[in-house]
Amino acid sequence: MSWMYPRPMPSRSRQLAAGRPLAEQVRSRLAEGMAAGEWKPGEAIPSEAQLARDFGVAIGTIRKAVDGLVAQQALVRRQGKGTFVAAHDPGRLMFHFFHVVGRDGTKSYPEVTTLDFRRDRANAKDAAALGISPLEKVIRIRNVLSLGGRRAILDDIALPAELFPGLTEKIFLARDNTIYHLYQSRYGINVLRTDERLRATLATRAEAQVLGVGEGAAMLEIRRLAYTFRDRPVELRISRVDSEHFEYHNTLGKAEPI
Amino acid sequence: MSWMYPRPMPSRSRQLAAGRPLAEQVRSRLAEGMAAGEWKPGEAIPSEAQLARDFGVAIGTIRKAVDGLVAQQALVRRQGKGTFVAAHDPGRLMFHFFHVVGRDGTKSYPEVTTLDFRRDRANAKDAAALGISPLEKVIRIRNVLSLGGRRAILDDIALPAELFPGLTEKIFLARDNTIYHLYQSRYGINVLRTDERLRATLATRAEAQVLGVGEGAAMLEIRRLAYTFRDRPVELRISRVDSEHFEYHNTLGKAEPI
DNA sequence: AAGTGGTCTAGACCACTAG
DNA sequence: TAGTGGTCTAGACCACTTC
């Protein structure tokens, strides 16, 4: 290369290539470390000064890389303590990934009741959505979610069994936290992004019975794909929401007020 | 104050107070300038070097301030040219604020037909949503939006008349761009944030007729508030979407892939 | 060649946390 | 007191745009 920043001796213990911006490369490396489980959710990554030494770059470059991961909610900074891999605590779930609220705007934590848990083969739609081959193994889970004591949502979940080795109904039911927290704490799968498609449907007899609404009532259907690092799909979820008592809330372009 | 950064002589032509981080203060000042029309949509703001001189801070501090406004899509950077106030071009509309797509995922630009345009007084709901007093003047507009040649959405819009002085049906119909572009180019109102609530409803006879669906068909209803600088509400819009042929698409936690 | 944004370095000092 | 993140300065050089 024809130019060189005033960095006399690279001498990095973690080598970086030339070309791509250094901050981006550092960001990728940190993300890889998290995806590989080098640092687990809730744990601290090395300090910024240490990372600067490790990568042989200025601390400002490290900060820029970390800034990106913090904005993405993959990392959390705590002044005076360190920088930690984000954990799916209930708060994060609520405000980042759970968008169903009461018609009056009240938010509450969902109470989950599992109706069914079984192993199956992927059908064509599952396979296409999850990026796996048809007939690969999937885990199917059916839940009812209640909000504020009222049945609100019927969920059908499909998971690629390969990513959740050893997941049994017993383990699933014994979790002491959110479902996403289980994915993360037991399988190191950190949901970073979701893609949702919403439409309106009429409640079938079965749906109406489970949710306690009238047959033919207007229902909100949400088809959602959840992704982890490298945009790998990890969960397909179809939710049917009692639209008479609940609604879906979405804010676009949120940022610090000015 | 007991400390001082190595900044010998402030000598700022635009004074900054102490206490709050400088980058935040600069960000607020730039936002105020845009809100006040000092720099209009599509125009360039002063160069980073010039702003650094004006505010008497380092260029890195200016960059940090501008970074925030760029992330918010209030500003757009163009290397070698300058930094510009964001304009509501059709592309930005589509990918930032318009979320209805075909059931097969196809995106298309909406074609707008105006059914009604009139002046009215705000009712209690309008007033509460728009943050104005009941009985203040509002402009009401009813549109049908078609996507790919098919009627898709029935929109009822309410605008605080005070913010849109002199807006007439003629002007509204004569626009040569999106509605948000009209708000922006004529009234300097830049929509930065929207808040949407979705539910499912059954098509009324009137809605069914306008959209060409069956009476009682499942419809997606979107109640949306649009905000500009300082979180001021500027538009209330209720959309009813033909959910048989179209759906609502939402991505959460999007960020640069890693 | 001049001007603009884009990336990076090096180092100062502040605010917070923990032992 | 030591260590961590948070803010800011000052200046280098690169890449792009325009004249």
Coordinates of C-alpha atoms (C1' of nucleotides) in Angstrom, one line a residue:
Chain A
M1 CA 0.0 0.0 0.0
S2 CA 1.1 3.5 -0.8
W3 CA 0.2 5.2 2.4
M4 CA 0.5 4.5 6.1
Y5 CA -1.1 6.1 9.1
P6 CA 1.5 7.3 11.7
R7 CA 1.5 3.9 13.4
P8 CA 5.2 2.9 13.5
M9 CA 5.0 -0.8 14.4
P10 CA 1.7 -2.6 14.0
S11 CA 2.7 -5.5 16.3
R12 CA -0.9 -6.5 16.8
S13 CA -1.7 -9.7 18.6
R14 CA -4.9 -9.7 16.6
Q15 CA -4.0 -8.9 13.0
L16 CA -6.2 -6.7 10.9
A17 CA -6.1 -6.6 7.1
A18 CA -5.7 -3.4 5.1
G19 CA -8.4 -1.8 2.9
R20 CA -11.6 -1.9 5.0
P21 CA -11.8 0.8 7.6
L22 CA -10.2 -0.4 10.8
A23 CA -13.2 0.4 13.0
E24 CA -15.4 -1.8 10.8
Q25 CA -12.9 -4.6 11.0
V26 CA -12.7 -4.4 14.8
R27 CA -16.5 -4.4 14.9
S28 CA -16.6 -7.6 12.9
R29 CA -14.1 -9.2 15.1
L30 CA -15.9 -8.4 18.2
A31 CA -19.2 -9.6 16.7
E32 CA -17.5 -12.9 15.7
G33 CA -16.2 -13.3 19.2
M34 CA -19.7 -12.9 20.6
A35 CA -21.2 -15.2 18.0
A36 CA -18.5 -17.8 18.8
G37 CA -19.2 -17.5 22.5
E38 CA -15.8 -16.1 23.4
W39 CA -17.7 -13.6 25.5
K40 CA -21.1 -14.8 26.7
P41 CA -24.2 -12.6 27.3
G42 CA -23.8 -10.7 30.6
E43 CA -20.0 -11.0 30.5
A44 CA -17.6 -8.1 30.0
I45 CA -15.4 -7.8 26.9
P46 CA -11.8 -6.5 27.4
S47 CA -11.5 -2.8 28.3
E48 CA -11.2 -0.3 25.5
A49 CA -7.5 0.3 26.3
Q50 CA -6.8 -3.4 26.2
L51 CA -8.6 -3.8 22.9
A52 CA -6.6 -0.9 21.5
R53 CA -3.4 -2.7 22.5
D54 CA -4.6 -6.1 21.2
F55 CA -5.6 -4.8 17.8
G56 CA -2.8 -2.2 17.6
V57 CA -5.1 0.7 16.9
A58 CA -6.0 3.9 18.7
I59 CA -8.5 3.9 21.4
G60 CA -10.8 6.2 19.4
T61 CA -11.0 3.5 16.7
I62 CA -12.1 1.0 19.3
R63 CA -14.7 3.3 20.6
K64 CA -16.1 3.8 17.1
A65 CA -16.4 0.1 16.7
V66 CA -18.0 -0.4 20.0
D67 CA -20.4 2.5 19.4
G68 CA -21.8 0.6 16.4
L69 CA -22.4 -2.6 18.5
V70 CA -23.9 -0.5 21.3
A71 CA -26.3 1.2 18.8
Q72 CA -27.3 -2.3 17.6
Q73 CA -27.9 -3.3 21.2
A74 CA -25.4 -6.2 21.0
L75 CA -23.2 -4.5 23.7
V76 CA -24.0 -2.4 26.7
R77 CA -21.6 0.2 28.2
R78 CA -21.4 0.8 32.0
Q79 CA -19.3 3.7 32.9
G80 CA -16.6 2.8 35.5
K81 CA -17.4 -0.9 35.1
G82 CA -16.8 -2.0 31.6
T83 CA -18.6 -3.0 28.3
F84 CA -20.9 -6.1 28.5
V85 CA -22.5 -8.4 26.0
A86 CA -26.2 -7.5 26.0
A87 CA -28.5 -10.0 27.8
H88 CA -32.1 -10.4 26.9
D89 CA -33.5 -9.2 30.2
P90 CA -37.3 -8.6 30.3
G91 CA -36.8 -4.9 29.8
R92 CA -35.0 -5.3 26.6
L93 CA -37.5 -7.8 25.3
M94 CA -40.4 -5.5 26.0
F95 CA -39.1 -2.3 24.5
H96 CA -37.2 -3.8 21.6
F97 CA -39.1 -6.8 20.4
F98 CA -42.5 -7.0 21.9
H99 CA -45.0 -4.6 20.3
V100 CA -48.4 -5.7 21.4
V101 CA -50.1 -3.4 23.9
G102 CA -53.6 -2.9 25.2
R103 CA -56.0 -0.7 23.2
D104 CA -55.6 1.9 25.9
G105 CA -51.8 1.8 25.4
T106 CA -51.0 -0.1 28.6
K107 CA -47.9 -2.3 28.4
S108 CA -47.6 -5.4 30.5
Y109 CA -45.3 -8.4 30.6
P110 CA -46.8 -11.4 28.8
E111 CA -47.6 -14.6 30.8
V112 CA -46.9 -17.6 28.7
T113 CA -48.8 -20.9 28.7
T114 CA -47.5 -23.7 26.5
L115 CA -50.2 -25.7 24.8
D116 CA -47.9 -28.0 22.7
F117 CA -44.2 -28.8 22.2
R118 CA -43.1 -31.3 19.6
R119 CA -40.4 -32.3 17.1
D120 CA -41.3 -32.3 13.4
R121 CA -39.8 -32.0 9.9
A122 CA -39.8 -28.6 8.2
N123 CA -42.3 -28.0 5.5
A124 CA -41.5 -26.0 2.4
K125 CA -42.5 -22.7 3.9
D126 CA -40.6 -23.2 7.2
A127 CA -37.5 -24.3 5.2
A128 CA -37.6 -21.2 2.9
A129 CA -38.1 -18.8 5.8
L130 CA -35.5 -20.4 8.1
G131 CA -32.9 -21.0 5.3
I132 CA -32.8 -24.8 5.9
S133 CA -33.5 -27.8 3.7
P134 CA -37.0 -29.2 3.6
L135 CA -37.4 -32.2 5.8
E136 CA -34.7 -30.9 8.3
K137 CA -35.8 -31.2 11.9
V138 CA -37.7 -28.4 13.5
I139 CA -39.1 -27.9 17.0
R140 CA -42.7 -26.6 17.1
I141 CA -44.1 -24.8 20.1
R142 CA -47.6 -23.4 20.6
N143 CA -48.1 -20.8 23.3
V144 CA -50.9 -18.6 24.5
L145 CA -49.7 -15.2 25.9
S146 CA -51.8 -13.3 28.4
L147 CA -51.5 -9.6 29.0
G148 CA -52.9 -8.1 32.2
G149 CA -54.7 -11.4 32.9
R150 CA -56.5 -11.6 29.5
R151 CA -55.7 -14.0 26.8
A152 CA -54.2 -11.9 24.0
I153 CA -52.0 -13.9 21.6
L154 CA -51.8 -17.4 20.1
D155 CA -48.2 -18.1 19.0
D156 CA -46.9 -20.9 16.7
I157 CA -43.1 -21.1 16.8
A158 CA -40.8 -23.1 14.6
L159 CA -37.1 -23.5 15.5
P160 CA -34.3 -25.2 13.5
A161 CA -33.6 -28.2 15.8
E162 CA -29.9 -28.1 14.8
L163 CA -29.5 -24.8 16.6
F164 CA -31.1 -25.9 19.8
P165 CA -29.5 -29.3 20.6
G166 CA -31.1 -31.1 23.5
L167 CA -34.0 -28.7 23.9
T168 CA -36.8 -30.6 25.4
E169 CA -40.3 -29.6 26.6
K170 CA -39.1 -30.0 30.2
I171 CA -36.2 -27.5 29.7
F172 CA -38.5 -25.2 27.8
L173 CA -41.1 -25.1 30.5
A174 CA -38.5 -24.9 33.3
R175 CA -37.0 -21.6 32.0
D176 CA -37.2 -18.8 34.6
N177 CA -37.1 -15.9 32.2
T178 CA -38.2 -15.0 28.7
I179 CA -38.0 -17.3 25.7
Y180 CA -35.4 -15.2 24.1
H181 CA -33.4 -15.3 27.3
L182 CA -33.5 -19.1 27.1
Y183 CA -32.2 -19.1 23.5
Q184 CA -29.4 -16.8 24.6
S185 CA -28.3 -18.3 27.9
R186 CA -28.5 -21.9 26.9
Y187 CA -27.6 -21.8 23.2
G188 CA -25.7 -18.5 22.9
I189 CA -28.2 -17.3 20.3
N190 CA -28.7 -13.5 20.7
V191 CA -31.6 -12.2 18.7
L192 CA -30.5 -8.9 17.1
R193 CA -33.1 -8.3 14.4
T194 CA -36.6 -9.3 13.6
D195 CA -38.6 -8.9 10.4
E196 CA -42.4 -8.8 10.8
R197 CA -45.3 -8.9 8.4
L198 CA -48.8 -8.0 9.6
R199 CA -52.2 -8.7 8.1
A200 CA -55.7 -8.9 9.3
T201 CA -57.6 -12.2 9.4
L202 CA -60.9 -13.5 10.7
A203 CA -60.7 -15.8 13.8
T204 CA -61.2 -19.5 13.0
R205 CA -63.3 -21.6 15.3
A206 CA -60.1 -23.0 17.0
E207 CA -58.4 -19.6 17.4
A208 CA -61.6 -18.1 18.8
Q209 CA -61.9 -20.8 21.3
V210 CA -58.3 -20.6 22.5
L211 CA -58.4 -16.8 22.8
G212 CA -61.9 -16.4 24.1
V213 CA -63.1 -14.2 21.2
G214 CA -66.0 -14.7 18.8
E215 CA -65.6 -16.8 15.7
G216 CA -65.0 -14.5 12.8
A217 CA -63.7 -11.7 15.0
A218 CA -61.0 -9.5 13.4
M219 CA -57.5 -10.8 14.3
L220 CA -54.1 -9.3 13.8
E221 CA -51.7 -11.9 12.3
I222 CA -48.0 -11.3 12.7
R223 CA -45.5 -13.5 10.8
R224 CA -42.1 -12.9 12.3
L225 CA -38.6 -14.1 11.5
A226 CA -35.9 -13.5 14.2
Y227 CA -32.2 -13.2 13.2
T228 CA -28.9 -13.5 15.0
F229 CA -25.4 -12.6 14.0
R230 CA -24.6 -12.8 10.3
D231 CA -28.3 -12.4 9.6
R232 CA -28.9 -16.1 10.4
P233 CA -32.6 -16.8 10.9
V234 CA -33.3 -18.6 14.1
E235 CA -37.0 -18.5 14.8
L236 CA -40.2 -18.3 12.7
R237 CA -43.2 -17.2 14.7
I238 CA -46.8 -16.7 13.7
S239 CA -48.8 -14.7 16.2
R240 CA -52.6 -14.1 16.2
V241 CA -53.6 -11.2 18.3
D242 CA -57.1 -10.5 19.7
S243 CA -57.5 -7.1 18.0
E244 CA -60.6 -6.2 19.9
H245 CA -58.6 -5.6 23.1
F246 CA -55.0 -5.3 21.9
E247 CA -53.1 -3.5 19.2
Y248 CA -49.6 -3.4 17.7
H249 CA -47.4 -0.4 18.4
N250 CA -44.5 0.8 16.2
T251 CA -42.3 3.9 16.4
L252 CA -40.2 4.8 13.4
G253 CA -37.2 7.1 13.3
K254 CA -37.0 7.3 17.1
A255 CA -33.8 9.1 18.3
E256 CA -32.7 11.3 21.0
P257 CA -35.0 14.3 21.1
I258 CA -33.5 17.6 19.9
Chain B
M1 CA -15.9 25.7 36.5
S2 CA -12.9 23.9 37.9
W3 CA -11.5 22.4 34.7
M4 CA -10.9 23.4 31.2
Y5 CA -10.1 21.6 28.0
P6 CA -7.0 22.8 26.2
R7 CA -9.0 25.4 24.3
P8 CA -7.1 28.7 25.0
M9 CA -9.6 31.3 23.7
P10 CA -13.2 30.3 23.2
S11 CA -14.0 33.3 21.0
R12 CA -17.0 31.5 19.5
S13 CA -19.2 33.5 17.2
R14 CA -22.0 31.1 18.3
Q15 CA -21.7 30.8 22.1
L16 CA -22.2 27.5 23.8
A17 CA -23.0 27.0 27.5
A18 CA -21.0 24.9 29.9
G19 CA -22.3 21.7 31.4
R20 CA -24.0 19.7 28.7
P21 CA -21.6 17.9 26.3
L22 CA -20.5 20.2 23.5
A23 CA -21.5 17.8 20.8
E24 CA -25.1 17.6 22.1
Q25 CA -25.3 21.4 22.3
V26 CA -24.0 21.7 18.7
R27 CA -26.6 19.1 17.6
S28 CA -29.4 21.1 19.2
R29 CA -28.2 24.3 17.6
L30 CA -28.1 22.7 14.2
A31 CA -31.6 21.2 14.7
E32 CA -32.9 24.6 15.7
G33 CA -31.4 26.1 12.6
M34 CA -33.2 23.6 10.5
A35 CA -36.5 23.9 12.4
A36 CA -36.3 27.7 12.0
G37 CA -35.6 27.4 8.2
E38 CA -32.1 28.8 8.5
W39 CA -31.1 26.0 6.1
K40 CA -33.9 24.6 4.1
P41 CA -34.4 21.0 2.9
G42 CA -31.9 20.2 0.1
E43 CA -29.6 23.0 1.1
A44 CA -26.1 22.5 2.4
I45 CA -25.2 23.5 6.0
P46 CA -21.7 25.1 6.5
S47 CA -18.7 22.8 6.2
E48 CA -17.5 21.0 9.2
A49 CA -14.4 23.1 9.4
Q50 CA -16.5 26.3 9.2
L51 CA -18.8 25.0 12.0
A52 CA -15.8 24.1 14.1
R53 CA -14.6 27.7 13.8
D54 CA -18.1 29.2 14.3
F55 CA -18.7 27.2 17.5
G56 CA -15.1 27.3 18.6
V57 CA -14.8 23.5 19.1
A58 CA -12.7 20.8 17.5
I59 CA -13.8 19.3 14.2
G60 CA -14.2 15.9 15.8
T61 CA -16.9 17.4 18.1
I62 CA -18.8 18.8 15.1
R63 CA -18.6 15.4 13.4
K64 CA -20.1 13.7 16.4
A65 CA -23.0 16.2 16.4
V66 CA -23.6 15.8 12.7
D67 CA -23.3 11.9 13.1
G68 CA -26.4 12.0 15.3
L69 CA -28.4 14.1 12.9
V70 CA -27.4 11.9 10.0
A71 CA -28.4 8.7 11.9
Q72 CA -31.7 10.4 12.5
Q73 CA -31.9 11.2 8.8
A74 CA -32.3 14.9 9.4
L75 CA -29.0 15.5 7.5
V76 CA -27.3 13.7 4.6
R77 CA -23.5 13.7 4.0
R78 CA -22.0 13.7 0.5
Q79 CA -18.3 13.2 0.4
G80 CA -16.5 16.0 -1.4
K81 CA -19.7 18.1 -1.7
G82 CA -21.0 18.9 1.8
T83 CA -23.7 18.1 4.3
F84 CA -27.3 18.7 3.3
V85 CA -30.6 19.0 5.0
A86 CA -32.5 15.8 4.2
A87 CA -35.2 16.1 1.6
H88 CA -38.3 13.9 1.5
D89 CA -37.5 12.3 -1.8
P90 CA -39.7 9.3 -2.9
G91 CA -36.9 6.9 -1.9
R92 CA -36.7 8.1 1.6
L93 CA -40.5 8.0 1.9
M94 CA -40.6 4.4 0.7
F95 CA -38.0 3.0 2.8
H96 CA -38.5 5.0 6.0
F97 CA -42.1 5.8 6.3
F98 CA -44.2 3.7 4.0
H99 CA -44.6 0.1 5.1
V100 CA -47.4 -1.4 3.1
V101 CA -46.3 -4.0 0.5
G102 CA -48.0 -6.6 -1.6
R103 CA -48.7 -10.0 0.0
D104 CA -45.9 -11.3 -2.2
G105 CA -43.6 -8.7 -0.8
T106 CA -43.5 -6.5 -3.9
K107 CA -43.0 -2.8 -3.2
S108 CA -44.4 -0.1 -5.4
Y109 CA -44.9 3.6 -5.2
P110 CA -48.4 4.6 -4.2
E111 CA -50.6 6.5 -6.6
V112 CA -52.8 9.0 -4.7
T113 CA -56.4 10.0 -5.6
T114 CA -57.9 12.7 -3.4
L115 CA -61.6 12.1 -2.6
D116 CA -62.2 15.0 -0.3
F117 CA -60.4 18.1 1.0
R118 CA -62.0 20.5 3.5
R119 CA -61.5 22.7 6.6
D120 CA -63.0 21.8 9.9
R121 CA -62.7 22.1 13.6
A122 CA -60.7 19.6 15.7
N123 CA -62.7 17.1 17.7
A124 CA -61.6 15.9 21.1
K125 CA -59.6 13.0 19.6
D126 CA -57.8 15.1 17.0
A127 CA -57.0 17.7 19.6
A128 CA -55.5 15.2 22.0
A129 CA -53.4 13.5 19.3
L130 CA -52.2 16.7 17.7
G131 CA -51.6 18.6 20.9
I132 CA -53.9 21.4 20.0
S133 CA -57.0 22.9 21.6
P134 CA -60.4 21.4 20.7
L135 CA -62.2 23.5 18.1
E136 CA -58.9 24.8 16.6
K137 CA -58.9 24.6 12.8
V138 CA -57.8 21.5 11.1
I139 CA -57.6 20.5 7.4
R140 CA -59.1 17.1 6.6
I141 CA -58.1 15.1 3.5
R142 CA -59.4 11.8 2.3
N143 CA -57.2 9.8 -0.2
V144 CA -57.2 6.5 -1.9
L145 CA -53.8 5.0 -2.5
S146 CA -53.2 2.4 -5.2
L147 CA -50.3 0.1 -5.4
G148 CA -49.4 -1.6 -8.6
G149 CA -52.7 -0.5 -10.1
R150 CA -54.9 -1.9 -7.4
R151 CA -56.7 0.1 -4.7
A152 CA -55.0 -0.6 -1.5
I153 CA -55.4 2.0 1.2
L154 CA -58.1 4.5 2.3
D155 CA -56.4 7.4 4.2
D156 CA -58.1 10.0 6.4
I157 CA -55.6 12.8 7.3
A158 CA -56.0 15.6 9.8
L159 CA -53.5 18.5 9.8
P160 CA -53.4 21.5 12.3
A161 CA -54.3 24.3 10.0
E162 CA -52.1 26.7 11.8
L163 CA -49.0 24.8 10.6
F164 CA -50.1 24.9 7.0
P165 CA -51.2 28.4 6.3
G166 CA -52.7 29.0 2.9
L167 CA -52.9 25.3 2.0
T168 CA -55.8 24.8 -0.4
E169 CA -57.1 21.9 -2.3
K170 CA -55.6 23.4 -5.5
I171 CA -52.2 23.5 -4.0
F172 CA -52.5 20.1 -2.5
L173 CA -53.6 18.6 -5.8
A174 CA -50.9 20.4 -7.8
R175 CA -48.0 19.0 -5.9
D176 CA -45.5 17.2 -8.1
N177 CA -44.1 14.9 -5.4
T178 CA -45.1 13.0 -2.2
I179 CA -47.3 14.6 0.4
Y180 CA -44.5 14.7 2.9
H181 CA -42.4 16.5 0.3
L182 CA -45.1 19.1 0.1
Y183 CA -45.2 19.6 3.8
Q184 CA -41.4 20.1 3.7
S185 CA -40.9 22.2 0.6
R186 CA -43.8 24.6 1.2
Y187 CA -44.0 24.7 5.0
G188 CA -40.5 23.6 6.2
I189 CA -42.0 20.7 8.1
N190 CA -39.7 17.8 8.0
V191 CA -41.3 14.6 9.3
L192 CA -38.6 12.8 11.4
R193 CA -40.6 10.3 13.5
T194 CA -43.9 8.5 13.3
D195 CA -45.8 6.5 15.8
E196 CA -48.2 3.9 14.5
R197 CA -50.8 1.7 16.1
L198 CA -52.3 -1.2 14.2
R199 CA -55.4 -3.3 14.6
A200 CA -57.6 -5.4 12.6
T201 CA -61.2 -4.4 11.7
L202 CA -64.0 -5.5 9.4
A203 CA -64.6 -3.4 6.3
T204 CA -67.7 -1.2 6.5
R205 CA -70.0 -0.9 3.5
A206 CA -68.4 2.4 2.6
E207 CA -64.8 1.2 3.0
A208 CA -65.6 -1.9 1.0
Q209 CA -67.0 0.1 -1.8
V210 CA -64.1 2.5 -2.0
L211 CA -61.5 -0.2 -1.9
G212 CA -63.3 -2.8 -4.0
V213 CA -63.3 -5.5 -1.3
G214 CA -66.2 -7.4 0.2
E215 CA -68.2 -5.9 3.0
G216 CA -66.9 -7.4 6.3
A217 CA -63.5 -8.3 4.8
A218 CA -60.6 -8.2 7.2
M219 CA -58.9 -4.8 7.1
L220 CA -55.7 -3.5 8.7
E221 CA -56.2 -0.2 10.4
I222 CA -53.2 2.0 11.0
R223 CA -53.5 5.1 13.3
R224 CA -50.4 7.2 12.8
L225 CA -49.0 10.3 14.2
A226 CA -46.1 12.1 12.5
Y227 CA -43.7 14.3 14.4
T228 CA -41.2 17.0 13.4
F229 CA -38.4 18.7 15.4
R230 CA -39.0 19.0 19.1
D231 CA -41.4 16.1 18.9
R232 CA -44.2 18.4 17.6
P233 CA -47.1 16.4 16.1
V234 CA -47.9 17.6 12.6
E235 CA -50.2 15.0 11.1
L236 CA -52.8 12.4 12.2
R237 CA -53.5 9.8 9.7
I238 CA -55.8 6.8 9.8
S239 CA -55.3 4.2 7.1
R240 CA -57.4 1.2 6.2
V241 CA -55.5 -1.4 4.2
D242 CA -57.0 -4.1 2.0
S243 CA -55.4 -7.0 4.0
E244 CA -56.4 -9.6 1.4
H245 CA -53.9 -8.3 -1.1
F246 CA -51.5 -6.2 1.0
E247 CA -49.6 -6.4 4.3
Y248 CA -47.6 -4.3 6.6
H249 CA -43.8 -4.8 6.8
N250 CA -41.6 -3.9 9.7
T251 CA -38.0 -4.5 10.5
L252 CA -36.7 -4.1 14.0
G253 CA -33.1 -3.6 15.1
K254 CA -31.8 -3.2 11.6
A255 CA -28.2 -2.2 11.4
E256 CA -25.1 -2.7 9.3
P257 CA -24.6 -6.4 9.0
I258 CA -21.7 -7.9 10.9
Chain C
dA1 C1' -5.5 23.0 -6.9
dA2 C1' -8.9 23.9 -3.5
dG3 C1' -12.6 22.4 -0.7
dT4 C1' -15.4 18.8 1.5
dG5 C1' -16.3 14.8 4.0
dG6 C1' -14.0 10.1 5.9
dT7 C1' -10.6 7.7 8.7
dC8 C1' -7.1 7.4 12.1
dT9 C1' -3.7 8.7 15.7
dA10 C1' -2.2 10.5 20.3
dG11 C1' -3.1 12.2 24.4
dA12 C1' -5.5 15.3 27.7
dC13 C1' -8.9 15.4 31.5
dC14 C1' -13.7 14.2 33.5
dA15 C1' -17.1 11.0 35.9
dC16 C1' -18.1 6.8 37.7
dT17 C1' -17.1 2.2 40.2
dA18 C1' -14.8 -0.7 43.2
dG19 C1' -11.4 -2.2 46.6
Chain D
dT1 C1' -6.3 4.7 44.4
dA2 C1' -6.6 2.3 40.2
dG3 C1' -9.3 1.1 36.4
dT4 C1' -13.2 1.8 33.2
dG5 C1' -16.0 4.4 30.1
dG6 C1' -17.1 9.6 28.4
dT7 C1' -15.7 13.9 26.2
dC8 C1' -12.8 16.8 23.8
dT9 C1' -8.6 18.6 21.3
dA10 C1' -5.3 18.9 17.5
dG11 C1' -3.6 17.4 13.5
dA12 C1' -2.3 13.9 10.0
dC13 C1' -3.6 11.9 5.6
dC14 C1' -7.1 9.7 2.3
dA15 C1' -11.1 9.9 -1.2
dC16 C1' -14.2 12.5 -3.7
dT17 C1' -16.0 16.7 -6.2
dT18 C1' -15.5 20.8 -8.7
dC19 C1' -13.1 24.3 -11.1

